[in-house]
GROMACS .gro file of C-alpha atoms in nm:
model
  169
    1MET     CA    1   0.001   0.026   0.013
    2LYS     CA    2   0.188   0.330  -0.101
    3THR     CA    3   0.137   0.628   0.155
    4ASP     CA    4   0.132   1.044   0.132
    5SER     CA    5   0.539   0.991   0.151
    6ASP     CA    6   0.522   0.796  -0.166
    7LEU     CA    7   0.329   0.996  -0.427
    8PHE     CA    8   0.670   1.213  -0.321
    9GLU     CA    9   1.078   1.102  -0.457
   10ASP     CA   10   1.252   1.396  -0.375
   11VAL     CA   11   1.589   1.407  -0.603
   12LEU     CA   12   1.855   1.598  -0.416
   13ILE     CA   13   2.118   1.839  -0.554
   14ASP     CA   14   2.437   2.030  -0.530
   15ASN     CA   15   2.308   2.370  -0.610
   16ALA     CA   16   2.502   2.562  -0.332
   17LEU     CA   17   2.652   2.888  -0.373
   18LEU     CA   18   2.960   3.020  -0.197
   19VAL     CA   19   3.028   3.371  -0.271
   20MET     CA   20   3.390   3.437  -0.084
   21PRO     CA   21   3.461   3.853   0.047
   22ASP     CA   22   3.689   3.856  -0.285
   23GLN     CA   23   3.401   3.781  -0.531
   24GLY     CA   24   3.215   3.884  -0.664
   25GLU     CA   25   3.139   4.160  -1.028
   26LYS     CA   26   3.199   4.508  -0.861
   27ILE     CA   27   3.071   4.811  -0.980
   28GLU     CA   28   3.240   5.169  -0.836
   29SER     CA   29   3.070   5.509  -0.899
   30HIS     CA   30   3.042   5.858  -0.734
   31GLY     CA   31   3.153   5.749  -0.425
   32ILE     CA   32   2.958   5.430  -0.424
   33SER     CA   33   3.070   5.015  -0.462
   34ILE     CA   34   2.915   4.748  -0.510
   35ASN     CA   35   2.952   4.402  -0.488
   36PHE     CA   36   2.732   4.186  -0.681
   37LYS     CA   37   2.715   3.795  -0.373
   38VAL     CA   38   2.343   3.672  -0.451
   39THR     CA   39   2.249   3.800  -0.778
   40GLY     CA   40   1.873   3.675  -0.924
   41GLU     CA   41   2.062   3.614  -1.234
   42THR     CA   42   2.198   3.234  -1.000
   43THR     CA   43   1.875   3.227  -0.782
   44ASN     CA   44   1.593   3.237  -1.085
   45ASP     CA   45   1.540   3.602  -0.984
   46GLN     CA   46   1.392   3.469  -0.620
   47ILE     CA   47   1.722   3.701  -0.375
   48GLY     CA   48   1.908   3.943  -0.483
   49VAL     CA   49   2.260   3.943  -0.201
   50TYR     CA   50   2.482   4.318  -0.317
   51GLU     CA   51   2.751   4.391  -0.049
   52ILE     CA   52   2.761   4.823  -0.073
   53CYS     CA   53   3.003   5.059   0.004
   54LEU     CA   54   2.977   5.397   0.082
   55ALA     CA   55   3.229   5.696   0.155
   56PRO     CA   56   3.179   5.960   0.381
   57LYS     CA   57   2.873   6.183   0.302
   58THR     CA   58   2.815   5.960  -0.029
   59ILE     CA   59   2.426   5.935  -0.063
   60GLY     CA   60   2.358   5.604  -0.128
   61ALA     CA   61   2.003   5.667  -0.274
   62LYS     CA   62   1.723   5.944  -0.244
   63VAL     CA   63   1.396   5.900  -0.133
   64HIS     CA   64   1.178   5.610  -0.308
   65TYR     CA   65   0.980   5.293  -0.254
   66HIS     CA   66   0.912   4.961  -0.498
   67ARG     CA   67   0.656   4.789  -0.521
   68PHE     CA   68   0.718   4.522  -0.652
   69MET     CA   69   1.032   4.396  -0.454
   70ASP     CA   70   1.106   4.375  -0.030
   71GLU     CA   71   1.390   4.527   0.060
   72THR     CA   72   1.628   4.440   0.394
   73PHE     CA   73   1.918   4.637   0.478
   74ILE     CA   74   2.219   4.442   0.746
   75ILE     CA   75   2.463   4.751   0.866
   76GLN     CA   76   2.803   4.570   0.880
   77GLU     CA   77   3.037   4.872   0.901
   78GLY     CA   78   3.010   5.253   0.980
   79LYS     CA   79   2.734   5.445   1.019
   80VAL     CA   80   2.423   5.458   0.748
   81THR     CA   81   2.166   5.716   0.774
   82LEU     CA   82   1.810   5.484   0.680
   83SER     CA   83   1.487   5.708   0.541
   84LEU     CA   84   1.244   5.540   0.702
   85GLY     CA   85   0.899   5.654   0.569
   86GLU     CA   86   0.931   5.970   0.805
   87ARG     CA   87   1.198   5.915   0.995
   88ASN     CA   88   1.542   5.985   0.928
   89ILE     CA   89   1.764   5.715   1.182
   90VAL     CA   90   2.190   5.645   1.217
   91ALA     CA   91   2.180   5.266   1.189
   92GLU     CA   92   2.560   5.113   1.334
   93LYS     CA   93   2.746   4.796   1.290
   94GLY     CA   94   2.451   4.460   1.324
   95ALA     CA   95   2.092   4.716   1.257
   96VAL     CA   96   1.885   4.481   1.059
   97ALA     CA   97   1.605   4.707   0.834
   98HIS     CA   98   1.347   4.522   0.648
   99ILE     CA   99   1.157   4.776   0.448
  100PRO     CA  100   0.880   4.588   0.298
  101ARG     CA  101   0.653   4.708  -0.073
  102PHE     CA  102   0.522   5.055  -0.065
  103THR     CA  103   0.746   5.156   0.222
  104PRO     CA  104   0.946   5.511   0.130
  105HIS     CA  105   1.287   5.444   0.147
  106GLY     CA  106   1.673   5.563   0.128
  107PHE     CA  107   2.038   5.554   0.250
  108ARG     CA  108   2.299   5.763   0.274
  109ASN     CA  109   2.646   5.799   0.491
  110ASP     CA  110   2.708   6.141   0.692
  111SER     CA  111   2.971   5.984   0.876
  112ASP     CA  112   3.337   6.160   0.770
  113LYS     CA  113   3.436   5.756   0.777
  114ALA     CA  114   3.274   5.430   0.521
  115ALA     CA  115   2.985   5.273   0.586
  116LYS     CA  116   2.927   4.875   0.413
  117LEU     CA  117   2.620   4.721   0.413
  118LEU     CA  118   2.425   4.422   0.262
  119LEU     CA  119   2.125   4.547   0.068
  120ILE     CA  120   1.891   4.209   0.021
  121PHE     CA  121   1.612   4.266  -0.263
  122ASN     CA  122   1.289   3.948  -0.195
  123PRO     CA  123   1.252   3.922  -0.539
  124ALA     CA  124   1.554   4.007  -0.688
  125GLN     CA  125   1.371   4.204  -1.026
  126ASN     CA  126   1.713   4.183  -1.214
  127ARG     CA  127   1.852   4.420  -0.974
  128GLU     CA  128   2.152   4.381  -1.127
  129ASN     CA  129   2.091   4.485  -1.450
  130PHE     CA  130   1.902   4.781  -1.278
  131PHE     CA  131   2.299   4.846  -1.112
  132ARG     CA  132   2.469   4.775  -1.466
  133GLU     CA  133   2.185   5.073  -1.600
  134LEU     CA  134   2.159   5.290  -1.354
  135HIS     CA  135   2.687   5.270  -1.323
  136GLU     CA  136   2.641   5.387  -1.710
  137THR     CA  137   2.302   5.672  -1.697
  138LEU     CA  138   2.519   5.832  -1.422
  139LYS     CA  139   2.813   5.899  -1.640
  140GLU     CA  140   2.660   6.048  -1.861
  141ARG     CA  141   2.672   6.512  -1.827
  142PRO     CA  142   2.419   6.628  -1.800
  143VAL     CA  143   2.256   6.329  -1.612
  144ASP     CA  144   1.948   6.279  -1.831
  145PRO     CA  145   1.590   6.305  -1.569
  146ARG     CA  146   1.404   6.085  -1.821
  147LYS     CA  147   1.669   5.867  -1.882
  148PHE     CA  148   1.698   5.829  -1.495
  149LEU     CA  149   1.376   5.828  -1.402
  150LYS     CA  150   1.259   5.550  -1.667
  151LEU     CA  151   1.519   5.361  -1.553
  152TYR     CA  152   1.414   5.367  -1.246
  153GLU     CA  153   1.022   5.269  -1.299
  154GLU     CA  154   1.136   4.974  -1.478
  155TYR     CA  155   1.327   4.808  -1.215
  156ASP     CA  156   1.042   4.900  -0.937
  157SER     CA  157   1.149   5.237  -0.787
  158PHE     CA  158   0.952   5.533  -0.740
  159PRO     CA  159   1.122   5.779  -0.601
  160LEU     CA  160   0.905   6.069  -0.365
  161ASP     CA  161   1.037   6.426  -0.544
  162MET     CA  162   1.071   6.360  -0.915
  163ASN     CA  163   1.260   6.681  -0.915
  164ASN     CA  164   1.517   6.548  -0.646
  165MET     CA  165   1.569   6.225  -0.803
  166ILE     CA  166   1.929   6.245  -0.927
  167GLN     CA  167   2.165   6.141  -0.629
  168VAL     CA  168   2.490   6.282  -0.821
  169GLU     CA  169   2.511   6.610  -0.965
   0.00000   0.00000   0.00000
């Protein structure tokens, strides 16, 4: 007689991904370094993990929100000012902030020392391509606000202040 447990046969596989500290695609621009640790490309878009290093006095992202993904910040080094709704909170090493969809948020390093954090997107929403395209867009001088906004919208990011959305001059 077959039981419920006989109806499924588990096939175990080893698809584990281990990314060492010095590994991962890296993009650097305007005082921000982004190291792709676990990408949507490798997780079937389930999750994306990105290590962000912010130079002193650097904006990571101005206040925006997402419709289709949640974002989690894990502060690894230094201090990061998180804009969460109407609040500005200085988060230090070890702090974790979970930002559900439709929650306005932004982040920056207001301190005189570098800061490092992990950003986790769930689902990933192809975030690594957003970072790649943003890097190219911010190289242009002047930055075209329409192109910037189109890129944001394409990758589920919606700025609250359309007149003050670009983080570099």
